[in-house]
Tab-separated table of C-alpha atoms in Angstrom:
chain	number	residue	atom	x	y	z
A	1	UNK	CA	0.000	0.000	0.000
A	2	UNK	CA	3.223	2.288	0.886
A	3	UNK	CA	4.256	2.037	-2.177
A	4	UNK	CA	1.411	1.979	-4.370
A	5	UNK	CA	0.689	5.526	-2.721
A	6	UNK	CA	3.983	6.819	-3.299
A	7	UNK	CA	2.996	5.918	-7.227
A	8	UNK	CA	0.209	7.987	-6.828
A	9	UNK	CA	2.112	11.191	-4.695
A	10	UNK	CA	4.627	10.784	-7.745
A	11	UNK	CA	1.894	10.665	-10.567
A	12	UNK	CA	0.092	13.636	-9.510
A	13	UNK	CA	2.928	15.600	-8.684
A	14	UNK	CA	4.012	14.955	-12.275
A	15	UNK	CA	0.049	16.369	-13.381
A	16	UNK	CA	-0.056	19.048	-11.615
A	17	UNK	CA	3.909	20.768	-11.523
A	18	UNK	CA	3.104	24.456	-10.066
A	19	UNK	CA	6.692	25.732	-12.113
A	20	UNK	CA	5.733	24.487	-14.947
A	21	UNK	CA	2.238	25.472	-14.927
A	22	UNK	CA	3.400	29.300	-13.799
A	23	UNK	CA	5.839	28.899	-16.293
A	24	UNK	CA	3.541	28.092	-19.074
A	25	UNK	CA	1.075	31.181	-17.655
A	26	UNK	CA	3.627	33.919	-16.762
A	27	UNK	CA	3.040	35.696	-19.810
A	28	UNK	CA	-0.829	36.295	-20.255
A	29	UNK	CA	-1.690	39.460	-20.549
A	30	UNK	CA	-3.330	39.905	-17.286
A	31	UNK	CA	-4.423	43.614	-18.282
A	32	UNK	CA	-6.249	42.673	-21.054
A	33	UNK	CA	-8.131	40.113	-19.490
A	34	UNK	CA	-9.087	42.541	-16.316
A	35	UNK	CA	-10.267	45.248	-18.675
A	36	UNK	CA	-12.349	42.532	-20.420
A	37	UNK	CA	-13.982	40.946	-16.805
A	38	UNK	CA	-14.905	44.542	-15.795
A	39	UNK	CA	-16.795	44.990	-19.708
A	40	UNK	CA	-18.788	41.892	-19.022
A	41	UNK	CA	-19.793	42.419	-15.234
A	42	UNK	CA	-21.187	45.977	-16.481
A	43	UNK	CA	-22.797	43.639	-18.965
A	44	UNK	CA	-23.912	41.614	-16.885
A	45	UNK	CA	-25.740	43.807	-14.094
A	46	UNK	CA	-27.289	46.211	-17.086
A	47	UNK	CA	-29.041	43.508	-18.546
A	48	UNK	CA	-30.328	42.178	-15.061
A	49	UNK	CA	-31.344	45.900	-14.813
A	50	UNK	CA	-33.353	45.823	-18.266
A	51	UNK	CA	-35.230	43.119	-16.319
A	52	UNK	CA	-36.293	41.944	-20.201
A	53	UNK	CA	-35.915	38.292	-18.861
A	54	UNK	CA	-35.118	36.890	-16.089
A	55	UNK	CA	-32.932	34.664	-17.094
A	56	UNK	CA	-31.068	37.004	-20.019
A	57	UNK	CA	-28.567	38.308	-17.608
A	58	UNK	CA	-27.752	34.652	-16.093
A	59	UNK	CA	-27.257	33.300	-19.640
A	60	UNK	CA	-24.780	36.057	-20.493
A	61	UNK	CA	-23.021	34.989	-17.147
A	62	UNK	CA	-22.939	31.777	-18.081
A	63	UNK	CA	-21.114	32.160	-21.500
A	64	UNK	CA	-19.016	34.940	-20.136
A	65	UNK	CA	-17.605	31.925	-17.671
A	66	UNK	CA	-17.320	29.633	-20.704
A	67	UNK	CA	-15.616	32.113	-22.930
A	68	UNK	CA	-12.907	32.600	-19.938
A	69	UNK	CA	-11.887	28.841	-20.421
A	70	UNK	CA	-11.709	29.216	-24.097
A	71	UNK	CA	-9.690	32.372	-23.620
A	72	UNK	CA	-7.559	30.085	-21.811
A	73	UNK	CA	-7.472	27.110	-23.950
A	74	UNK	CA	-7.034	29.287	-27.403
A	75	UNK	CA	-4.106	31.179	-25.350
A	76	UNK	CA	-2.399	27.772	-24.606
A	77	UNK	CA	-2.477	27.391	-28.400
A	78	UNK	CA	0.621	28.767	-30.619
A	79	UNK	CA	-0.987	31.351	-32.796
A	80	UNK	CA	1.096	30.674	-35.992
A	81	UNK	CA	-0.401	27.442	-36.133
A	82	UNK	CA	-3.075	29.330	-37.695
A	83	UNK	CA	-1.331	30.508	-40.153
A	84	UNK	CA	-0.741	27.235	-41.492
A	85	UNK	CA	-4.618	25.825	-41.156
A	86	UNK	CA	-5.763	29.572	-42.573
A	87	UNK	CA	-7.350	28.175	-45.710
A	88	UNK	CA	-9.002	25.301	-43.708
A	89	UNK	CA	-10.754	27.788	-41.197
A	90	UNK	CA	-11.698	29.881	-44.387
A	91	UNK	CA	-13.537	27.346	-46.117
A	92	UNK	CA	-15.360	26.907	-43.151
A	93	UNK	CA	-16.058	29.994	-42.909
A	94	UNK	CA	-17.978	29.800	-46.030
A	95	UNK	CA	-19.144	26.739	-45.819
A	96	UNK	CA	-21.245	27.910	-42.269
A	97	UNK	CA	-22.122	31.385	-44.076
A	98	UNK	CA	-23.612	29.045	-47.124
A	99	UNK	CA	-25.300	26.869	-44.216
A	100	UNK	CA	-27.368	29.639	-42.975
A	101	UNK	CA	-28.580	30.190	-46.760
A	102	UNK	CA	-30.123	26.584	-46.816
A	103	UNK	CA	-30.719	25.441	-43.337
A	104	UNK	CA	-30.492	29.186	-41.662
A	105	UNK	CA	-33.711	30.232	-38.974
A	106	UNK	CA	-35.247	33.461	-39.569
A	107	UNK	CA	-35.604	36.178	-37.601
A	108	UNK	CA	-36.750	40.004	-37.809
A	109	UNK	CA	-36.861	39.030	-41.681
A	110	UNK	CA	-33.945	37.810	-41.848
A	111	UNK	CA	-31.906	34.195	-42.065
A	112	UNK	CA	-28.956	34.957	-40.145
A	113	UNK	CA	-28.918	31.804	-37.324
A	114	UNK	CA	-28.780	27.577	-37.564
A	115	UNK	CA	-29.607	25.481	-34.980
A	116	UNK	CA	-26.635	23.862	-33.137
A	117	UNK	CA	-28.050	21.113	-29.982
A	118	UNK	CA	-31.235	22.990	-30.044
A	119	UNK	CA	-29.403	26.638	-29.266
A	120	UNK	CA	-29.168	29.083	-32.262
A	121	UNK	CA	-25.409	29.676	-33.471
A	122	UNK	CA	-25.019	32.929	-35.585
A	123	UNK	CA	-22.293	31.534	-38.020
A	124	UNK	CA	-21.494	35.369	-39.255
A	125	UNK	CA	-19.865	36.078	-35.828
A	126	UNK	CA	-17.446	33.178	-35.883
A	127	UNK	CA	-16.981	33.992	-40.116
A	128	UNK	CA	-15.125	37.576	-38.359
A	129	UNK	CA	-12.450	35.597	-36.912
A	130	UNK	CA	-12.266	33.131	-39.892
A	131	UNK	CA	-11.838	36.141	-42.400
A	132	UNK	CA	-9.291	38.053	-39.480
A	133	UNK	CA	-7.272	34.733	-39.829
A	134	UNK	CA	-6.725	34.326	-43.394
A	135	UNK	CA	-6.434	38.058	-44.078
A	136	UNK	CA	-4.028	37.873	-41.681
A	137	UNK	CA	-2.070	34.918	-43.577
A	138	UNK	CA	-2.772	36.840	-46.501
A	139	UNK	CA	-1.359	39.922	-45.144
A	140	UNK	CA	1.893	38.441	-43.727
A	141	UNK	CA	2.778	36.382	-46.972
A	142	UNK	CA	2.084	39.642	-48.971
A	143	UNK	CA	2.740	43.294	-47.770
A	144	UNK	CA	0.712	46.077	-49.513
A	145	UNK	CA	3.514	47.691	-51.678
A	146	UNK	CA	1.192	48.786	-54.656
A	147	UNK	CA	-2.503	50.270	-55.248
A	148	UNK	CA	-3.233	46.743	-57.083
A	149	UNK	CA	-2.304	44.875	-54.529
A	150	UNK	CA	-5.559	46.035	-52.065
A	151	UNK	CA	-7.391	44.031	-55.251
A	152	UNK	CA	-5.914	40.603	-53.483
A	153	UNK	CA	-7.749	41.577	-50.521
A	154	UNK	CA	-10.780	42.852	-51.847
A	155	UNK	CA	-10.787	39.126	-53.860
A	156	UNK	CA	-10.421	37.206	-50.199
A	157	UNK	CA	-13.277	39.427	-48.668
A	158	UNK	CA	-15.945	39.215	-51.299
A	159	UNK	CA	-17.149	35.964	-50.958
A	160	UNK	CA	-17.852	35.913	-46.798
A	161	UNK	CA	-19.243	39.519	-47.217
A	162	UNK	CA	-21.239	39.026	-49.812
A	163	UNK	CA	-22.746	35.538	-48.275
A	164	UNK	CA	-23.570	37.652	-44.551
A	165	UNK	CA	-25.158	40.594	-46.845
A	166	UNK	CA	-27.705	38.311	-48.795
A	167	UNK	CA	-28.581	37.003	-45.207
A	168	UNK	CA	-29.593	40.166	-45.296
A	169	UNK	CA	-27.004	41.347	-42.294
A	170	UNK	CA	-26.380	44.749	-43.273
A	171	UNK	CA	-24.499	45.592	-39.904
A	172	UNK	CA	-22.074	42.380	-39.854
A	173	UNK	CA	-21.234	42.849	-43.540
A	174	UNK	CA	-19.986	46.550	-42.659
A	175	UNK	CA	-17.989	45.300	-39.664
A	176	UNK	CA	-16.213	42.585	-42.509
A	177	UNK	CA	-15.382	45.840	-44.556
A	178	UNK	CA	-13.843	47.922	-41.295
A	179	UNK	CA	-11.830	44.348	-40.153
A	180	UNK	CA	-10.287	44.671	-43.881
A	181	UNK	CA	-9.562	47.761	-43.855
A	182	UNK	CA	-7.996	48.456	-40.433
A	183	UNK	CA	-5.733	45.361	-41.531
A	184	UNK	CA	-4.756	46.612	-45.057
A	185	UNK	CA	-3.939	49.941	-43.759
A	186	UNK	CA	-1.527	47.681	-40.882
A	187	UNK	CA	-0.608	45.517	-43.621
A	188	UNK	CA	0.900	48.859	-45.796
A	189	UNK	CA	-1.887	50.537	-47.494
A	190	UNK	CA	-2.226	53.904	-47.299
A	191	UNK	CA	-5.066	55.754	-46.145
A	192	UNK	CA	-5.895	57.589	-49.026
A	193	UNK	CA	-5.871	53.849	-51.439
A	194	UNK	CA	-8.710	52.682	-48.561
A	195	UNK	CA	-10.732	55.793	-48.943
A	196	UNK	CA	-10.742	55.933	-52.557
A	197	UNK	CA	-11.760	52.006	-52.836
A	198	UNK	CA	-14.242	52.821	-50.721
A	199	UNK	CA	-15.906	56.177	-51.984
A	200	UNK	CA	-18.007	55.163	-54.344
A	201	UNK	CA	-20.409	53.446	-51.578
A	202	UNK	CA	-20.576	56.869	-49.891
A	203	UNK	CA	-21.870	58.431	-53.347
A	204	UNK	CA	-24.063	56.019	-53.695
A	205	UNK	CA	-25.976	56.090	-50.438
A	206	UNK	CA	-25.633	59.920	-50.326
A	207	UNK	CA	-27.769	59.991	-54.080
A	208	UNK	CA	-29.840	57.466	-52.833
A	209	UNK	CA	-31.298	59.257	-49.887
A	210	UNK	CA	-31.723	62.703	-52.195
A	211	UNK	CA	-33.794	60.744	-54.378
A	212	UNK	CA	-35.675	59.313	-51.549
A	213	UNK	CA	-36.293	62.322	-49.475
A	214	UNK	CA	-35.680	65.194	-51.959
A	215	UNK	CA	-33.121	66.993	-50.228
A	216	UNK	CA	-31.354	69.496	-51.693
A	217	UNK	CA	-28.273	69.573	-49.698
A	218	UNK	CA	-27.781	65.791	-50.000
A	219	UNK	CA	-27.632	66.430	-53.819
A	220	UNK	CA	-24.584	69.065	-53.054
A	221	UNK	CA	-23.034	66.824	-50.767
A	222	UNK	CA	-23.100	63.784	-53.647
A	223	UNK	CA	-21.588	66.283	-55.595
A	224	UNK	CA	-18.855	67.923	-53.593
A	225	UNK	CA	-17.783	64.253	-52.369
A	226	UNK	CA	-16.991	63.070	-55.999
A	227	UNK	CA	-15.006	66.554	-56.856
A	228	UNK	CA	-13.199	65.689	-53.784
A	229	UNK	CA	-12.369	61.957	-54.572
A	230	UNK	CA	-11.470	63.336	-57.704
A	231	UNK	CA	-8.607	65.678	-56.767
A	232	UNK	CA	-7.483	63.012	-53.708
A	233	UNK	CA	-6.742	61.037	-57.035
A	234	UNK	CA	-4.778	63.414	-58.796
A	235	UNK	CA	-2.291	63.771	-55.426
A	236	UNK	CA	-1.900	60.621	-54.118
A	237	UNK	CA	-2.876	58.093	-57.790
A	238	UNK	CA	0.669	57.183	-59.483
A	239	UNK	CA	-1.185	58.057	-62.819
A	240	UNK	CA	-3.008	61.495	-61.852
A	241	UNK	CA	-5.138	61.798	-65.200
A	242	UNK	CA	-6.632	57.831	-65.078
A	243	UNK	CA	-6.896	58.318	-61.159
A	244	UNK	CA	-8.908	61.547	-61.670
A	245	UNK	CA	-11.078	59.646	-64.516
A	246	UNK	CA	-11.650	55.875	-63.368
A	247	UNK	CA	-12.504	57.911	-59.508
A	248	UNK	CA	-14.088	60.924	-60.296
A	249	UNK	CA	-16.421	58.901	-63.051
A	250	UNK	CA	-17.049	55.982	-60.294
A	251	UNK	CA	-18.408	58.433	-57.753
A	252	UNK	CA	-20.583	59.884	-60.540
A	253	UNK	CA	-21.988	56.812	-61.781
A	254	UNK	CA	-21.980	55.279	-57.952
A	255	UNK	CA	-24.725	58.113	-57.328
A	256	UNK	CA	-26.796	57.462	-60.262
A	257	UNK	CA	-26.656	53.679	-59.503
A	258	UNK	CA	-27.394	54.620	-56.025
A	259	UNK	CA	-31.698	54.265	-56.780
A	260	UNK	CA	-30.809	50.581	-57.798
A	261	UNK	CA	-28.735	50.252	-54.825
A	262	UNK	CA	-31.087	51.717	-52.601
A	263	UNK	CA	-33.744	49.685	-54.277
A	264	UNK	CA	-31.795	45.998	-53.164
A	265	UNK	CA	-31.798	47.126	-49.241
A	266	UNK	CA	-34.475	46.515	-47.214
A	267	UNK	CA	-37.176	48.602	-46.170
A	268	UNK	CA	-36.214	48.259	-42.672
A	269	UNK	CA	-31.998	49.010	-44.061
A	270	UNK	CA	-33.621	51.666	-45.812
A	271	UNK	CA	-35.587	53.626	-42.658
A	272	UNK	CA	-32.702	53.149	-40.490
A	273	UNK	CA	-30.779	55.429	-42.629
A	274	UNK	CA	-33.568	57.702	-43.353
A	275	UNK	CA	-34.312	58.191	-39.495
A	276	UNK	CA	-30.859	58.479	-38.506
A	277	UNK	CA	-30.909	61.837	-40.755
A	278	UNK	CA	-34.741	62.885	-39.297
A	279	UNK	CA	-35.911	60.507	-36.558
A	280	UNK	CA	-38.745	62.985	-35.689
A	281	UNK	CA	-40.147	62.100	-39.358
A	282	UNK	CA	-41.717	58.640	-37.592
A	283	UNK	CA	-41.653	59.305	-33.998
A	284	UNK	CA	-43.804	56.097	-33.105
A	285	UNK	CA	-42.411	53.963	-35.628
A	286	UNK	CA	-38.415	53.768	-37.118
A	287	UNK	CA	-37.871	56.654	-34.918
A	288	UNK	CA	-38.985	55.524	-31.399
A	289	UNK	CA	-35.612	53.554	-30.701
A	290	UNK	CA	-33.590	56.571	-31.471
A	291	UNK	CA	-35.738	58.974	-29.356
A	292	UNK	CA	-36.192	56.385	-26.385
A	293	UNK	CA	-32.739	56.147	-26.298
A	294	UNK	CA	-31.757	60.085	-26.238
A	295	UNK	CA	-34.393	60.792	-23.355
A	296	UNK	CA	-32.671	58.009	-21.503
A	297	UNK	CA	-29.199	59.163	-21.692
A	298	UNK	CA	-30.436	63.139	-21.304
A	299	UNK	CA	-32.394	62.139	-18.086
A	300	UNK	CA	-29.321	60.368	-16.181
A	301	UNK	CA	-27.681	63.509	-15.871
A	302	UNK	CA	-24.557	63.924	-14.641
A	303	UNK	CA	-24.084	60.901	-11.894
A	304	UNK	CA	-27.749	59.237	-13.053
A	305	UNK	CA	-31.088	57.798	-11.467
A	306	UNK	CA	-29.024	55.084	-9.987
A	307	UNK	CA	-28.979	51.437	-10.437
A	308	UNK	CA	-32.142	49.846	-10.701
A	309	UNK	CA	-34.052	53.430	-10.694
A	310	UNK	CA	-34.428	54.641	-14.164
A	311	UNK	CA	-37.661	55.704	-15.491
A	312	UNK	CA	-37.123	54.575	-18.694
A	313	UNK	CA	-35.102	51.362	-18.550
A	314	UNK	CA	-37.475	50.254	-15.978
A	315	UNK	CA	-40.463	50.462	-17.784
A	316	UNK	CA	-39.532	49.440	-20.722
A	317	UNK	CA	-39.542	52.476	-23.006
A	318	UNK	CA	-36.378	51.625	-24.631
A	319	UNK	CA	-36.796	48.447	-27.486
A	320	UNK	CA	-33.817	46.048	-27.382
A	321	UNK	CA	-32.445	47.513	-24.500
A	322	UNK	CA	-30.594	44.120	-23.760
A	323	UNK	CA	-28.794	44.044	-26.761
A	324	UNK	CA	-28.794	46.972	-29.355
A	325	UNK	CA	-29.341	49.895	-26.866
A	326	UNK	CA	-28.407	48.515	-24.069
A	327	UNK	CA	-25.659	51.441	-23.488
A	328	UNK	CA	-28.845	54.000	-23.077
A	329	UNK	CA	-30.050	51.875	-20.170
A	330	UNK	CA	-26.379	52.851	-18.691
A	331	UNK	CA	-26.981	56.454	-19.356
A	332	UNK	CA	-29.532	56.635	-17.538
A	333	UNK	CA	-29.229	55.060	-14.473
A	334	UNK	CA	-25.317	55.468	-14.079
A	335	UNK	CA	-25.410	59.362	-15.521
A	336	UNK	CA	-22.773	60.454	-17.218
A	337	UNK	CA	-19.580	59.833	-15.282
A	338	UNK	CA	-20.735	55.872	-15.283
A	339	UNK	CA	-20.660	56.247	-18.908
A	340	UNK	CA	-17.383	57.912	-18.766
A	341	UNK	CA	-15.806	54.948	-17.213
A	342	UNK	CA	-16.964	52.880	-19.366
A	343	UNK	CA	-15.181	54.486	-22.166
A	344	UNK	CA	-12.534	54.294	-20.809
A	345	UNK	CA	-12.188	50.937	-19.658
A	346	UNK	CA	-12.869	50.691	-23.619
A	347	UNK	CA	-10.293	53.238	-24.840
A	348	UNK	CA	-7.508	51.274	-22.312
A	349	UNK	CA	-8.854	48.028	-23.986
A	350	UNK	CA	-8.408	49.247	-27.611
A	351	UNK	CA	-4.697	50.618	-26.230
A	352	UNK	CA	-3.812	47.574	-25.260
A	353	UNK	CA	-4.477	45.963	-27.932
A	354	UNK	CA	-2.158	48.349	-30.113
A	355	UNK	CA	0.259	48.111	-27.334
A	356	UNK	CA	0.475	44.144	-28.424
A	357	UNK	CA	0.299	44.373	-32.192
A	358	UNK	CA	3.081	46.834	-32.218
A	359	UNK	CA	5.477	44.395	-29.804
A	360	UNK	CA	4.124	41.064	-31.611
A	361	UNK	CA	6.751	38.454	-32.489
A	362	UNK	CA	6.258	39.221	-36.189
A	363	UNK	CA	3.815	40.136	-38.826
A	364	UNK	CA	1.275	37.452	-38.595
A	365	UNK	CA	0.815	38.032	-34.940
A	366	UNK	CA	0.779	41.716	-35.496
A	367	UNK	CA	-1.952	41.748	-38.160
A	368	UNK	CA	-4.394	39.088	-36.094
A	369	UNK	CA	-4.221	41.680	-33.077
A	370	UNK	CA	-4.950	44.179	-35.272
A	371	UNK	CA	-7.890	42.504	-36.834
A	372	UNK	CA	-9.117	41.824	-33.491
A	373	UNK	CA	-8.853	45.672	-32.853
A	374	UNK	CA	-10.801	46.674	-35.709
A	375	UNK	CA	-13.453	44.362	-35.329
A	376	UNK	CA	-14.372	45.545	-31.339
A	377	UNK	CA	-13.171	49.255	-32.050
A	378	UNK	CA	-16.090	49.796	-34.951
A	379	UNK	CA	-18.831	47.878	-33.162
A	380	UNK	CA	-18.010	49.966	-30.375
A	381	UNK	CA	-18.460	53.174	-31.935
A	382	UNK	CA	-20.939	52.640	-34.301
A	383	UNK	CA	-22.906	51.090	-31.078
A	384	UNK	CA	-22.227	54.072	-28.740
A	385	UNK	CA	-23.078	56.384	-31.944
A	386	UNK	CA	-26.308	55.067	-32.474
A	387	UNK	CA	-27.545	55.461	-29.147
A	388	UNK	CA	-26.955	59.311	-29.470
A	389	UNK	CA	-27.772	60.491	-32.736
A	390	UNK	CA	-24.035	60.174	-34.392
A	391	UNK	CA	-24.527	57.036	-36.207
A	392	UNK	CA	-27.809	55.043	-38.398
A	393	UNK	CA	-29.139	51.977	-36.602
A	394	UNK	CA	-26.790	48.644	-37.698
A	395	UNK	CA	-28.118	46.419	-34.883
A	396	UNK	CA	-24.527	45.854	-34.171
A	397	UNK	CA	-24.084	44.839	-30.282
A	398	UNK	CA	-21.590	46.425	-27.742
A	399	UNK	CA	-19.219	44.321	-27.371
A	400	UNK	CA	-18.821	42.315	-24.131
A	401	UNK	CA	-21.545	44.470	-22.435
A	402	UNK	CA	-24.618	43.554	-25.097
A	403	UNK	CA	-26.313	40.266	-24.458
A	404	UNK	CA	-25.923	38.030	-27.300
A	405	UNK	CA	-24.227	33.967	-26.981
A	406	UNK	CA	-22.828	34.089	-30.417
A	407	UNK	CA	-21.080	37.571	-30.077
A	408	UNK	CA	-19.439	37.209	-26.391
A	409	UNK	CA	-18.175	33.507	-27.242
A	410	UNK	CA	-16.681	34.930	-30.656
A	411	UNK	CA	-15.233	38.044	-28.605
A	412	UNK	CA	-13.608	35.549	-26.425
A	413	UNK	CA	-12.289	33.653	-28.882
A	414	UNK	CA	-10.635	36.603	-30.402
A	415	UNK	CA	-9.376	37.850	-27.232
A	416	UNK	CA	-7.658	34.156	-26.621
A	417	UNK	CA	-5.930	34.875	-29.866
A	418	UNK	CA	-4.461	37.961	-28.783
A	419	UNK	CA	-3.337	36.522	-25.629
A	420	UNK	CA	-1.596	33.845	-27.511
A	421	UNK	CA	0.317	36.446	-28.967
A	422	UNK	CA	1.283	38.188	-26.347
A	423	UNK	CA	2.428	35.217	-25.039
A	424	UNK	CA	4.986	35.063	-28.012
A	425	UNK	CA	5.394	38.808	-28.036
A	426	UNK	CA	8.906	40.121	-27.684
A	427	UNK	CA	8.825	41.933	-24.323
A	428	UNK	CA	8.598	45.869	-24.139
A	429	UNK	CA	8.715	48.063	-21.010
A	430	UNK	CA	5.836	50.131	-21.992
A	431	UNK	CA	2.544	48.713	-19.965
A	432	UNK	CA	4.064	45.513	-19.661
């Protein structure tokens, strides 16, 4: 028995070695993951404040517990192993994007889950990390040098995009474009390439809502934006007269195609954009959320109702106040130096992110982080922005604060990549 028990002593003290163990943790990113755990408790008690379901705010705890242990089993994981399976997770990616074509569950007139074990999955969260991955490969095998080059990426990004906007997922298929672009620009592009590529969408929504609501000034704006794509050809284009033709014409002929693109949006896409400009035009309709939310956030004042006390979180004024708008209910009852803080727990979160892309082991790692960073920084202020006025309704959540299983367990995943590389990272003495 002695010495079947000193098998035993031995065998477990083999399992469980505390050196190694510390050795194998020493370099997670502890900061991160604190700024992260204080996101999700404000999550957390604002949705049990909502009081939209009981059990909403319990759920969210739950997979806020379960995305901590995949944070630390994606962590444990080399991240350049990724860079050699990139093609495998993009072809899933597509393959569960195609899925939710044939198979998908609608909702709010739109096909945008499948179900997984009876729970609905939301494959167009998970396709943000798939297409973060392989742009990332793409990115790291083949630094933007050249204008032309962007047309690499655009090829790689089509396919997922296009697959979440026929869902129709207007919102998700905007945060695809921002997680490319934040990455080309990392990846060498400059500025300038991006916001020509991307121009002639602006013309073309700006014409399509003149023709919609007749207004003069959005005519003028069409027009000045296209003069000034124009001349950002001539200076930065390497051949000034085709860059002033092939981009002044596209913003031109963006606008007048801008009725047929206006046409393939929904009608819900469409009022979203039309109240963001006037949301008094349908007060008790498109407009309501909008409105709702900008009493809520006007009436918390300066240090709020308090928790639990607001008028309009309370009693329900707010729609999706969970989820979409879930950042007025904050407002509200935690005024505005609660919503201070939690800006800034977000603006340390997006600097630490930078902080780690810029000390990365090397480019792959780099571009991931950054990928990561794009992704949470535009959800977070097209979120915010909707709530007051700056930005049109996308439905896009807040991230680790909005309630939503798909979104938190795909934040987490992402947030285990960038711990994996900081593991890697070469160490700096700035916020380390």
């Amino acid at each position: 028995c002695g010495g079947r028990g000193m098998n035993l002593t031995k065998r477990w003290q083999q399992t469980w070695n505390w050196e190694q163990w510390r050795q194998n943790w020493k370099d997670f990113d502890v900061l991160l993951l604190l700024l992260v755990v204080s996101l999700v408790s404000v999550g957390v008690l604002s949705i049990y404040s909502t009081r939209t379901q009981s059990s909403y705010w319990l759920q969210q705890l739950v997979m806020a517990v379960m995305g901590l242990g995949l944070v630390a089993l994606v962590a444990r994981i080399p991240y350049d192993i990724w860079l050699r399976w990139h093609w495998v997770t993009y072809g899933i990616t597509l393959a569960l994007l195609a899925a939710v074509m044939v198979v998908g569950v609608s909702g709010g007139g739109a096909e945008r889950w499948i179900m997984v074990a009876g729970f609905k999955v939301q494959p167009s969260e998970f396709a943000k990390l798939g297409t973060i991955i392989s742009l990332a490969a793409l990115l790291h095998h083949l630094p933007i040098r050249y204008f032309n080059q962007i047309l690499i990426v655009v090829a790689l990004l089509v396919p997922p995009w296009l697959l979440v906007f026929l869902q129709p997922n207007l919102g998700t298929a905007l945060v695809f474009v921002a997680i490319a672009a934040g990455m080309t620009f990392w990846g060498g592009a400059r500025g300038s390439w991006l916001l020509l590529l991307l121009s002639p969408a602006v013309a073309a929504v700006l014409y399509a809502i003149y023709l919609d609501t007749e207004r003069v000034w959005m005519l003028w704006a069409w027009l000045l934006w296209a003069m000034a794509m124009g001349a950002l050809a001539v200076w930065q284009c390497p051949w000034r007269r085709v860059g002033l033709l092939v981009f002044g014409l596209a913003n031109l002929l963006a606008g007048q195609l801008g009725q047929l693109a206006w046409g393939v949006l929904k009608p819900y896409q469409r009022q979203r954009l039309i109240v963001f400009m006037e949301p008094e035009a349908d007060p008790l309709g498109s407009g309501y959320h909008l409105i709702q939310s900008k009493i809520a956030i006007g009436a918390g004042g300066s240090f709020g109702r308090g928790y639990l006390q607001g008028t309009q979180t309370q009693l329900d004024f707010i729609p999706e106040q969970h989820t979409d708008f879930i950042f007025a209910g904050i407002g509200e009852e935690w005024g505005f130096v609660g919503s201070a803080v939690v800006i800034l727990l977000y603006w340390l979160l997006f600097l630490r992110l930078v902080i780690i892309a810029q000390s990365a082991r090397d480019r792959f790692g780099s571009l991931l982080t950054v990928g990561v960073f794009s992704m949470l920084l535009f959800q977070t202020v097209i979120n915010l922005g909707m709530t007051i006025g700056l930005a049109p309704i996308t439905g896009l959540p807040l991230p680790f604060i909005s309630y939503g299983r798909s979104a938190l367990l795909t934040n987490f995943i992402a947030l285990g990549l960038v711990e994996s590389v900081a593991k890697y990272r070469e160490r700096t003495t700035f916020f380390t």
